Short mmCIF file of C-alpha atoms and ligand atoms in Angstrom, two decimals:
data_model
loop_
_atom_site.label_atom_id
_atom_site.label_comp_id
_atom_site.label_asym_id
_atom_site.label_seq_id
_atom_site.Cartn_x
_atom_site.Cartn_y
_atom_site.Cartn_z
CA MET D 200 19.02 -11.92 -51.60
CA ILE D 201 18.81 -15.92 -50.78
CA GLY D 202 20.36 -14.99 -47.66
CA ARG D 203 17.57 -12.75 -46.31
CA LEU D 204 14.81 -14.99 -47.35
CA LEU D 205 16.63 -17.91 -45.64
CA GLY D 206 17.44 -15.43 -42.14
CA ILE D 207 13.38 -14.65 -42.29
CA ALA D 208 12.59 -18.64 -42.90
CA VAL D 209 15.07 -19.24 -39.76
CA LEU D 210 13.05 -16.47 -37.41
CA CYS D 211 9.94 -17.80 -38.19
CA CYS D 212 11.32 -21.30 -37.56
CA PHE D 213 12.35 -20.11 -33.97
CA ALA D 214 9.16 -18.23 -33.00
CA THR D 215 7.01 -20.79 -34.03
CA GLY D 216 9.21 -23.81 -32.37
CA LEU D 217 9.10 -21.45 -29.60
CA TYR D 218 5.42 -21.86 -29.26
CA SER D 219 5.13 -25.20 -29.61
CA HIS D 220 7.80 -25.85 -26.95
CA TYR D 221 5.92 -23.82 -24.40
CA LEU D 222 2.91 -25.40 -25.31
CA GLN D 223 4.46 -28.73 -24.14
CA GLU D 224 6.40 -27.36 -21.45
CA PRO D 225 4.67 -24.32 -19.86
CA LEU D 226 6.69 -22.06 -17.49
CA ASP D 227 4.92 -21.52 -14.56
CA TRP D 228 3.78 -17.36 -15.52
CA MET D 229 2.66 -18.91 -19.40
CA ALA D 230 -1.07 -18.74 -20.49
CA PHE D 231 -1.87 -19.85 -24.08
CA PRO D 232 -4.66 -18.56 -26.26
CA THR D 233 -7.60 -20.87 -27.58
CA GLN D 234 -8.53 -18.62 -30.04
CA PRO D 235 -8.76 -19.04 -33.02
CA TYR D 236 -9.02 -22.73 -32.37
CA TRP D 237 -6.64 -22.70 -35.20
CA ILE D 238 -3.54 -21.11 -33.99
CA TYR D 239 -1.00 -24.21 -33.43
CA ARG D 240 -2.49 -25.77 -36.62
CA LEU D 241 -1.01 -22.50 -38.05
CA THR D 242 1.85 -21.77 -36.08
CA GLN D 243 3.16 -25.45 -36.65
CA GLY D 244 2.19 -25.37 -40.41
CA ILE D 245 4.20 -22.45 -40.56
CA HIS D 246 7.35 -24.17 -39.09
CA VAL D 247 7.45 -26.83 -41.03
CA ALA D 248 7.12 -25.30 -44.26
CA THR D 249 9.43 -22.44 -43.86
CA GLY D 250 11.71 -25.11 -42.26
CA THR D 251 10.92 -27.06 -45.40
CA ALA D 252 11.83 -23.78 -48.00
CA ALA D 253 14.65 -23.18 -45.90
CA ILE D 254 16.91 -26.90 -47.07
CA PRO D 255 17.18 -25.63 -50.74
CA LEU D 256 17.39 -21.82 -49.83
CA LEU D 257 20.28 -23.04 -47.49
CA LEU D 258 22.07 -25.10 -50.70
CA ALA D 259 21.98 -22.23 -52.87
CA LYS D 260 23.27 -19.99 -50.12
CA LEU D 261 26.04 -22.61 -49.40
CA TRP D 262 26.76 -23.10 -53.04
CA THR D 263 26.77 -19.54 -53.61
CA VAL D 264 29.48 -18.57 -50.63
CA TYR D 265 31.54 -22.19 -50.43
CA PRO D 266 34.40 -20.87 -52.26
CA ARG D 267 34.95 -18.02 -49.27
CA LEU D 268 34.36 -20.99 -46.91
CA PHE D 269 37.64 -22.00 -47.70
CA SER D 270 39.57 -18.78 -48.45
CA TRP D 271 43.23 -18.53 -47.28
CA PRO D 272 44.60 -17.74 -45.00
CA MET D 273 42.20 -19.60 -42.44
CA ILE D 274 42.78 -16.23 -40.13
CA LYS D 275 43.53 -12.39 -40.25
CA SER D 276 43.16 -11.41 -37.29
CA ILE D 277 41.11 -11.65 -34.30
CA ARG D 278 38.05 -10.16 -35.46
CA HIS D 279 38.30 -12.24 -38.82
CA ALA D 280 38.74 -15.78 -36.14
CA VAL D 281 35.88 -14.48 -34.65
CA GLU D 282 33.87 -13.82 -37.75
CA ARG D 283 34.70 -17.75 -38.95
CA GLY D 284 34.32 -19.10 -36.21
CA SER D 285 30.68 -17.96 -35.54
CA ILE D 286 30.13 -18.78 -39.49
CA ALA D 287 31.61 -22.02 -38.90
CA ILE D 288 29.05 -22.70 -36.06
CA LEU D 289 26.39 -21.40 -37.91
CA VAL D 290 26.27 -23.16 -41.17
CA SER D 291 26.69 -26.95 -38.86
CA ALA D 292 24.39 -25.87 -36.70
CA THR D 293 21.87 -25.07 -39.40
CA VAL D 294 22.37 -28.06 -41.32
CA LEU D 295 22.06 -30.29 -38.54
CA GLN D 296 18.86 -28.78 -37.32
CA LEU D 297 17.04 -28.23 -40.92
CA PHE D 298 18.04 -32.04 -41.62
CA MET D 299 16.72 -33.18 -38.24
CA GLY D 300 13.71 -31.38 -38.26
CA PHE D 301 13.12 -32.81 -41.88
CA ILE D 302 14.31 -36.34 -41.56
CA ASN D 303 11.56 -35.91 -38.06
CA THR D 304 8.56 -34.97 -40.34
CA ILE D 305 8.46 -38.38 -41.83
CA LYS D 306 8.72 -40.19 -38.90
CA TRP D 307 12.24 -41.28 -38.91
CA TYR D 308 14.34 -41.36 -35.50
CA PRO D 309 17.83 -42.99 -36.12
CA TRP D 310 19.33 -41.02 -32.97
CA PRO D 311 19.33 -42.31 -29.41
CA PHE D 312 19.05 -39.33 -28.02
CA SER D 313 15.66 -37.11 -27.33
CA PHE D 314 14.48 -34.74 -30.46
CA ARG D 315 13.24 -32.26 -29.27
CA GLN D 316 16.02 -31.50 -26.55
CA VAL D 317 18.50 -31.41 -29.03
CA HIS D 318 16.51 -29.44 -31.41
CA PHE D 319 15.56 -26.65 -28.92
CA GLY D 320 19.23 -26.33 -28.06
CA LEU D 321 20.33 -26.25 -31.61
CA ALA D 322 17.31 -23.67 -31.96
CA TRP D 323 19.43 -21.15 -29.79
CA VAL D 324 22.79 -21.89 -31.48
CA THR D 325 21.31 -21.35 -34.93
CA VAL D 326 19.98 -17.91 -33.75
CA GLY D 327 22.84 -16.80 -31.78
CA SER D 328 25.61 -17.65 -34.32
CA LEU D 329 23.09 -16.26 -37.20
CA LEU D 330 22.77 -12.46 -34.83
CA ILE D 331 26.55 -12.38 -34.76
CA HIS D 332 26.48 -13.01 -38.48
CA ILE D 333 24.12 -10.25 -39.55
CA ALA D 334 25.95 -7.98 -36.76
CA VAL D 335 29.55 -8.63 -38.22
CA LYS D 336 27.61 -8.01 -41.94
CA LEU D 337 26.01 -4.90 -40.63
CA PRO D 338 28.68 -2.59 -42.14
CA LEU D 339 28.17 -4.32 -45.51
CA ILE D 340 24.25 -4.61 -45.50
CA VAL D 341 24.36 -0.66 -44.64
CA GLU D 342 26.57 -0.20 -47.43
CA HIS D 343 24.20 -2.54 -49.63
CA TRP D 344 21.76 -0.50 -49.23
CA ARG D 345 22.87 2.75 -49.34
CA ASN D 346 23.64 1.91 -52.71
CA HIS D 347 19.92 1.39 -53.01
CA GLY D 348 20.05 -2.27 -53.43
CA ILE D 349 22.15 -2.71 -56.33
CA PRO D 350 24.13 -5.70 -56.29
CA SER D 351 27.92 -4.53 -56.35
CA SER D 352 29.09 -7.35 -58.51
CA GLY D 353 28.62 -10.29 -60.76
CA LYS D 354 27.08 -10.95 -63.81
CA GLY D 355 23.13 -9.65 -64.01
CA TRP D 356 21.90 -12.83 -66.06
CA SER D 357 23.79 -15.85 -64.68
CA ARG D 358 22.96 -14.19 -61.08
CA ARG D 359 19.02 -13.87 -61.89
CA GLY D 360 18.75 -17.46 -63.74
CA PHE D 361 20.31 -18.30 -60.40
CA LEU D 362 17.99 -16.66 -58.17
CA THR D 363 14.82 -18.14 -60.70
CA ALA D 364 16.06 -21.96 -60.61
CA THR D 365 16.61 -21.26 -55.88
CA THR D 366 12.79 -19.83 -55.88
CA VAL D 367 11.61 -22.25 -58.64
CA ALA D 368 12.67 -25.14 -56.19
CA THR D 369 11.48 -23.91 -52.83
CA GLY D 370 8.25 -22.71 -54.03
CA LEU D 371 8.09 -26.58 -55.57
CA VAL D 372 8.75 -28.38 -52.26
CA VAL D 373 6.70 -25.73 -50.19
CA ALA D 374 3.68 -26.48 -52.71
CA THR D 375 3.87 -30.17 -52.73
CA THR D 376 3.61 -30.71 -49.30
CA VAL D 377 2.29 -27.81 -47.89
CA GLY D 378 -0.78 -29.46 -47.96
CA GLN D 379 -0.78 -31.63 -45.06
CA SER D 380 -1.76 -28.80 -43.06
CA VAL D 381 -3.69 -26.48 -45.51
CA ASN D 382 -6.50 -29.24 -46.89
CA TRP D 383 -7.10 -27.27 -50.36
CA LEU D 384 -3.71 -27.87 -51.43
CA GLY D 385 -3.72 -31.32 -49.94
CA ARG D 386 -4.09 -33.29 -53.69
CA ALA D 387 -0.92 -31.23 -54.69
CA ALA D 388 1.06 -32.59 -51.27
CA VAL D 389 2.40 -35.46 -53.26
CA LEU D 390 5.78 -35.07 -51.77
CA SER D 391 4.07 -34.53 -48.18
CA PRO D 392 5.07 -37.34 -46.01
CA ARG D 393 1.09 -37.46 -44.25
CA LYS D 394 -1.80 -37.56 -46.33
CA PRO D 395 -4.48 -35.74 -44.47
CA HIS D 396 -7.68 -37.82 -44.79
CA VAL D 397 -6.58 -41.18 -44.89
CA GLY D 398 -6.80 -42.84 -42.00
CA PRO D 399 -9.66 -44.73 -39.94
CA GLN D 400 -13.00 -42.76 -39.95
CA GLY D 401 -10.89 -40.10 -42.66
CA LEU D 402 -8.15 -38.81 -39.95
CA PRO D 403 -4.50 -40.14 -39.94
CA ILE D 404 -2.95 -41.91 -36.57
CA ASN D 405 0.12 -41.62 -35.46
CA ARG D 406 0.63 -44.77 -32.39
CA THR D 407 -1.85 -47.35 -33.11
CA ALA D 408 -3.53 -49.17 -30.49
CA ALA D 409 -1.59 -51.78 -30.72
CA GLN D 410 1.85 -50.13 -30.71
CA ALA D 411 0.47 -48.47 -27.03
CA ASP D 412 -0.38 -52.24 -26.03
CA VAL D 413 -4.11 -51.14 -25.23
CA LEU D 414 -6.12 -53.28 -27.42
CA ALA D 415 -7.63 -55.13 -24.52
CA THR D 416 -7.93 -53.02 -21.92
CA ALA D 417 -9.86 -49.99 -24.54
CA THR D 418 -12.34 -52.67 -25.26
CA SER D 419 -12.48 -54.16 -21.80
CA ALA D 420 -16.37 -54.04 -20.68
CA LYS D 421 -14.36 -53.01 -17.54
CA TRP D 422 -13.55 -49.30 -18.45
CA GLN D 423 -14.57 -46.84 -16.36
CA LEU D 424 -13.08 -43.06 -16.66
CA LEU D 425 -11.78 -42.05 -12.78
CA VAL D 426 -12.34 -38.36 -12.17
CA ARG D 427 -10.17 -37.05 -9.02
CA GLY D 428 -10.46 -33.52 -7.65
CA PRO D 429 -11.73 -32.69 -3.89
CA ARG D 430 -14.17 -35.67 -4.66
CA THR D 431 -13.45 -38.45 -6.77
CA VAL D 432 -16.13 -40.38 -9.11
CA SER D 433 -15.87 -43.18 -11.33
CA LEU D 434 -17.92 -43.26 -14.93
CA SER D 435 -18.85 -46.13 -16.89
CA LEU D 436 -18.95 -45.44 -20.71
CA ALA D 437 -22.74 -45.89 -20.24
CA GLU D 438 -22.93 -42.57 -17.60
CA LEU D 439 -20.13 -40.72 -19.36
CA GLU D 440 -22.45 -41.16 -22.91
CA ALA D 441 -25.92 -40.52 -20.14
CA LEU D 442 -24.14 -36.98 -19.88
CA PRO D 443 -25.19 -33.75 -21.87
CA GLN D 444 -23.02 -34.21 -25.11
CA HIS D 445 -21.38 -31.65 -27.19
CA LYS D 446 -20.44 -30.97 -30.43
CA VAL D 447 -17.02 -28.95 -31.79
CA THR D 448 -15.15 -29.07 -34.83
CA LEU D 449 -11.25 -29.05 -33.68
CA PRO D 450 -8.66 -29.93 -35.95
CA ILE D 451 -5.34 -33.35 -34.70
CA SER D 452 -2.63 -30.23 -35.22
CA CYS D 453 0.58 -32.78 -35.39
CA VAL D 454 3.93 -31.13 -34.26
CA GLU D 455 4.86 -32.96 -37.18
CA GLY D 456 2.78 -30.65 -39.66
CA TRP D 457 -0.20 -32.28 -40.54
CA SER D 458 -3.38 -31.04 -39.48
CA GLN D 459 -7.11 -32.50 -40.32
CA ASN D 460 -10.60 -31.09 -38.89
CA ALA D 461 -12.90 -33.20 -37.52
CA ASP D 462 -16.69 -33.39 -35.74
CA TRP D 463 -16.06 -34.39 -32.27
CA THR D 464 -18.92 -35.20 -29.76
CA GLY D 465 -18.57 -35.68 -26.19
CA VAL D 466 -18.63 -34.39 -22.44
CA ARG D 467 -17.29 -30.86 -21.72
CA ILE D 468 -14.27 -31.47 -19.39
CA ARG D 469 -15.21 -28.51 -17.20
CA GLU D 470 -18.88 -30.21 -16.87
CA LEU D 471 -16.89 -33.38 -15.34
CA LEU D 472 -14.82 -31.33 -13.00
CA GLU D 473 -17.84 -29.79 -11.90
CA LEU D 474 -19.00 -33.15 -10.77
CA VAL D 475 -16.12 -33.25 -8.30
CA ASP D 476 -15.73 -29.68 -7.48
CA THR D 477 -12.77 -28.70 -8.94
CA PRO D 478 -11.70 -25.38 -8.03
CA THR D 479 -11.34 -23.30 -11.17
CA ASN D 480 -8.03 -22.36 -11.64
CA ALA D 481 -7.13 -25.75 -11.31
CA THR D 482 -4.60 -27.78 -13.66
CA VAL D 483 -5.21 -31.28 -14.38
CA THR D 484 -3.19 -34.30 -15.28
CA VAL D 485 -4.96 -36.46 -17.93
CA SER D 486 -3.52 -40.25 -18.08
CA SER D 487 -3.81 -42.62 -20.90
CA LEU D 488 -4.73 -46.34 -20.20
CA GLU D 489 -1.08 -46.72 -22.17
CA ARG D 490 1.56 -47.60 -19.83
CA ASP D 491 4.46 -45.66 -21.37
CA GLY D 492 5.28 -43.85 -24.34
CA HIS D 493 5.94 -40.15 -24.38
CA TYR D 494 2.44 -38.89 -24.93
CA ARG D 495 0.59 -41.03 -22.32
CA THR D 496 -0.08 -38.18 -20.44
CA SER D 497 -1.31 -34.63 -20.80
CA GLU D 498 -1.86 -31.81 -18.86
CA LEU D 499 -4.94 -29.15 -19.30
CA SER D 500 -4.46 -25.59 -17.90
CA PRO D 501 -7.06 -23.44 -16.56
CA GLU D 502 -7.65 -21.85 -20.28
CA PHE D 503 -7.80 -25.20 -22.03
CA ILE D 504 -10.92 -26.20 -19.31
CA ARG D 505 -12.55 -22.90 -19.02
CA ASP D 506 -12.86 -23.59 -22.83
CA ASP D 507 -16.39 -25.40 -23.55
CA ARG D 508 -14.85 -26.67 -26.81
CA THR D 509 -11.97 -28.63 -24.84
CA LEU D 510 -13.84 -32.36 -24.61
CA LEU D 511 -13.91 -35.86 -23.48
CA ALA D 512 -14.84 -37.14 -27.14
CA LEU D 513 -16.50 -40.24 -27.18
CA ARG D 514 -17.73 -40.17 -30.84
CA LEU D 515 -16.15 -38.77 -34.03
CA GLY D 516 -18.19 -38.05 -36.86
CA ASN D 517 -21.36 -39.65 -36.62
CA GLU D 518 -19.50 -42.55 -35.35
CA THR D 519 -18.28 -44.05 -32.16
CA LEU D 520 -14.60 -43.04 -31.66
CA HIS D 521 -12.72 -45.96 -33.47
CA ILE D 522 -10.00 -47.63 -30.86
CA GLU D 523 -7.31 -45.88 -33.65
CA HIS D 524 -8.27 -42.58 -31.90
CA GLY D 525 -8.87 -43.14 -28.86
CA TYR D 526 -11.74 -45.19 -27.88
CA PRO D 527 -13.47 -45.43 -25.08
CA ALA D 528 -12.57 -42.00 -24.99
CA ARG D 529 -9.43 -38.81 -25.91
CA ILE D 530 -9.08 -35.53 -25.23
CA ILE D 531 -9.89 -33.19 -28.03
CA ALA D 532 -9.34 -29.43 -27.17
CA PRO D 533 -8.53 -25.85 -29.10
CA GLY D 534 -5.43 -24.44 -29.90
CA ARG D 535 -3.47 -27.56 -28.81
CA PRO D 536 -0.79 -29.90 -30.53
CA GLY D 537 -1.83 -33.41 -31.54
CA VAL D 538 1.08 -35.01 -28.83
CA LEU D 539 -1.49 -33.25 -26.28
CA GLN D 540 -4.55 -34.53 -27.25
CA THR D 541 -4.49 -38.11 -25.60
CA LYS D 542 -6.14 -40.87 -26.98
CA TRP D 543 -7.64 -43.85 -24.41
CA VAL D 544 -7.97 -41.90 -21.36
CA GLN D 545 -8.21 -43.76 -18.26
CA ARG D 546 -7.79 -40.64 -15.11
CA ILE D 547 -8.52 -37.07 -15.31
CA GLU D 548 -6.95 -35.82 -11.86
CA VAL D 549 -6.71 -32.05 -10.57
CA ASN D 550 -3.00 -31.68 -9.57
CA GLU D 551 -1.94 -30.85 -6.10
C1 HEM U 626 16.71 -23.19 -38.15
C2 HEM U 626 15.50 -23.77 -38.62
C3 HEM U 626 14.91 -24.02 -37.36
C4 HEM U 626 14.32 -23.88 -36.11
C5 HEM U 626 14.96 -22.22 -35.47
C6 HEM U 626 13.63 -24.42 -35.04
C7 HEM U 626 13.32 -24.51 -34.05
C8 HEM U 626 12.20 -25.35 -33.05
C9 HEM U 626 11.96 -25.34 -31.90
C10 HEM U 626 11.88 -24.71 -30.91
C11 HEM U 626 11.12 -26.55 -31.51
C12 HEM U 626 10.29 -26.47 -30.25
C13 HEM U 626 11.34 -27.99 -29.71
C14 HEM U 626 10.57 -28.09 -28.14
O1 HEM U 626 9.56 -28.62 -28.14
O2 HEM U 626 11.37 -28.18 -27.15
C15 HEM U 626 10.98 -26.78 -33.07
C16 HEM U 626 9.91 -28.36 -32.77
C17 HEM U 626 10.21 -28.56 -34.43
N1 HEM U 626 10.36 -28.38 -35.17
FE1 HEM U 626 11.68 -26.91 -35.92
N2 HEM U 626 13.24 -25.49 -36.08
C18 HEM U 626 13.90 -25.40 -37.03
C19 HEM U 626 13.72 -26.24 -38.64
C20 HEM U 626 12.78 -27.51 -38.27
C21 HEM U 626 12.74 -27.66 -39.92
C22 HEM U 626 13.35 -27.55 -41.08
C23 HEM U 626 11.67 -28.96 -39.73
C24 HEM U 626 11.23 -30.10 -40.81
C25 HEM U 626 10.63 -30.19 -42.17
C26 HEM U 626 11.33 -28.92 -38.30
C27 HEM U 626 10.51 -29.83 -37.62
C28 HEM U 626 9.70 -29.63 -36.33
C29 HEM U 626 9.36 -30.48 -35.66
C30 HEM U 626 8.46 -31.13 -36.41
C31 HEM U 626 9.51 -30.19 -34.33
C32 HEM U 626 8.00 -30.72 -33.12
C33 HEM U 626 8.71 -31.55 -32.41
C34 HEM U 626 8.02 -32.26 -31.27
O3 HEM U 626 7.33 -31.33 -30.17
O4 HEM U 626 7.97 -33.45 -30.69
N3 HEM U 626 11.92 -27.96 -37.71
N4 HEM U 626 11.63 -26.13 -33.75
N1 MTE U 627 -2.11 -42.06 -25.42
C1 MTE U 627 -1.90 -41.57 -26.67
N2 MTE U 627 -2.25 -40.10 -27.02
C2 MTE U 627 -1.92 -39.71 -28.05
C3 MTE U 627 -0.49 -40.00 -28.75
C4 MTE U 627 -0.20 -41.19 -27.67
O1 MTE U 627 0.83 -41.83 -28.55
N3 MTE U 627 -0.65 -42.31 -26.80
N4 MTE U 627 -0.29 -39.80 -30.07
C5 MTE U 627 -0.76 -38.25 -30.03
C6 MTE U 627 -0.13 -38.31 -30.70
S1 MTE U 627 1.21 -37.55 -31.52
C7 MTE U 627 -0.79 -36.79 -31.87
S2 MTE U 627 -0.69 -36.29 -33.72
C8 MTE U 627 -2.23 -37.26 -32.10
C9 MTE U 627 -3.29 -38.09 -32.88
O2 MTE U 627 -4.39 -38.59 -33.25
P1 MTE U 627 -5.13 -39.63 -33.66
O3 MTE U 627 -4.43 -40.49 -34.15
O4 MTE U 627 -6.86 -39.50 -33.38
O5 MTE U 627 -4.93 -38.74 -35.31
O6 MTE U 627 -2.95 -38.22 -31.04
C10 MTE U 627 -2.15 -37.85 -30.10
N5 MTE U 627 -2.54 -38.83 -28.43
MO1 MO U 628 1.41 -35.87 -33.45
#
């Protein structure tokens, strides 16, 4: 039972994780839905919630099998060796994967390597060894269901107690964290790393303007937006404000699992690109005033540009965009991870 739940959680993590990966590193032929606008909020919310649920499930699973992990003789046959080898890889990859993912969501990055690359690689190892494990155990699984799913051994009462304890523990960790992406559960989110309403203008921030070293450049009276396509234009903030303004409600959905809706007002990216005669199938690169940092640039592919809700936002709520949220201008688009919603935008350029 616990193994089944754990398997489902891992496969949910894998599917939603791949979605997040390819949004950030699309292959040439890929296009992503911008509808419903909360799709990434949903997929990454599921990722972090099922990932968090997998932690007590994994501990419970290891508890139920650990005497067998050290059974003797270590190896009985080649088949047995393959089976144990795949279990060793499965256990170590899953432990690492869950632990790494979890501490990433609490903004702790103790390693010198890229979290994303290692987490991506380990995802394939975890799921690959899980599938091998299921294949090896298939005869046992089939036999179990032939017997109408009746547990083959053990005392009913203690099994049930253990299962209840595991379910309660899993339910508790999910209930006390999932409010970071499901806002009506926000008040129960006592253990969640992020509180969705806490921050300037009621919205959390990840990187601050000071950390990004843009305090001077973003507030400079000389700031201009450069839009480069077949033609090039530079627009001051006043000129941007004089263009048609549109209002949208869209969330910031951070890869780390918190999400928060907000009302944004600004200029449509599509209309900005029309000013410079950009072809409709173009992909553009957005660059920030920020000099370095992983998130100083992002790409907008045609499906996001075509969507009328994709804005260069100048306002948040009824106020000028706060500097922590990207003043003078930031990208906001439906269905994208927060990491791609570039703040302190300086240039929008059509890719060659
Ligand atoms: C076996 C379980 C898991 C699998 C198979 C898995 C898989 C993945 C994959 C494939 C990605 C995309 C990485 C990329 O962009 O290249 C991802 C991203 C992510 N995962 Fe997991 N994951 C698992 C568990 C967890 C857990 C337990 C957490 C936290 C509680 C977590 C948190 C994250 C975060 C925060 C990201 C976004 C990273 C970023 O884009 O910067 N994952 N995961
Ligand atoms: N230039 C720049 N834009 C950025 C970032 C950054 O570090 N630099 N962080 C991104 C991340 S990870 C998130 S979740 C969102 C958060 O937006 P907010 O701070 O306005 O809530 O901004 C994104 N835009
Ligand atoms: Mo983020």
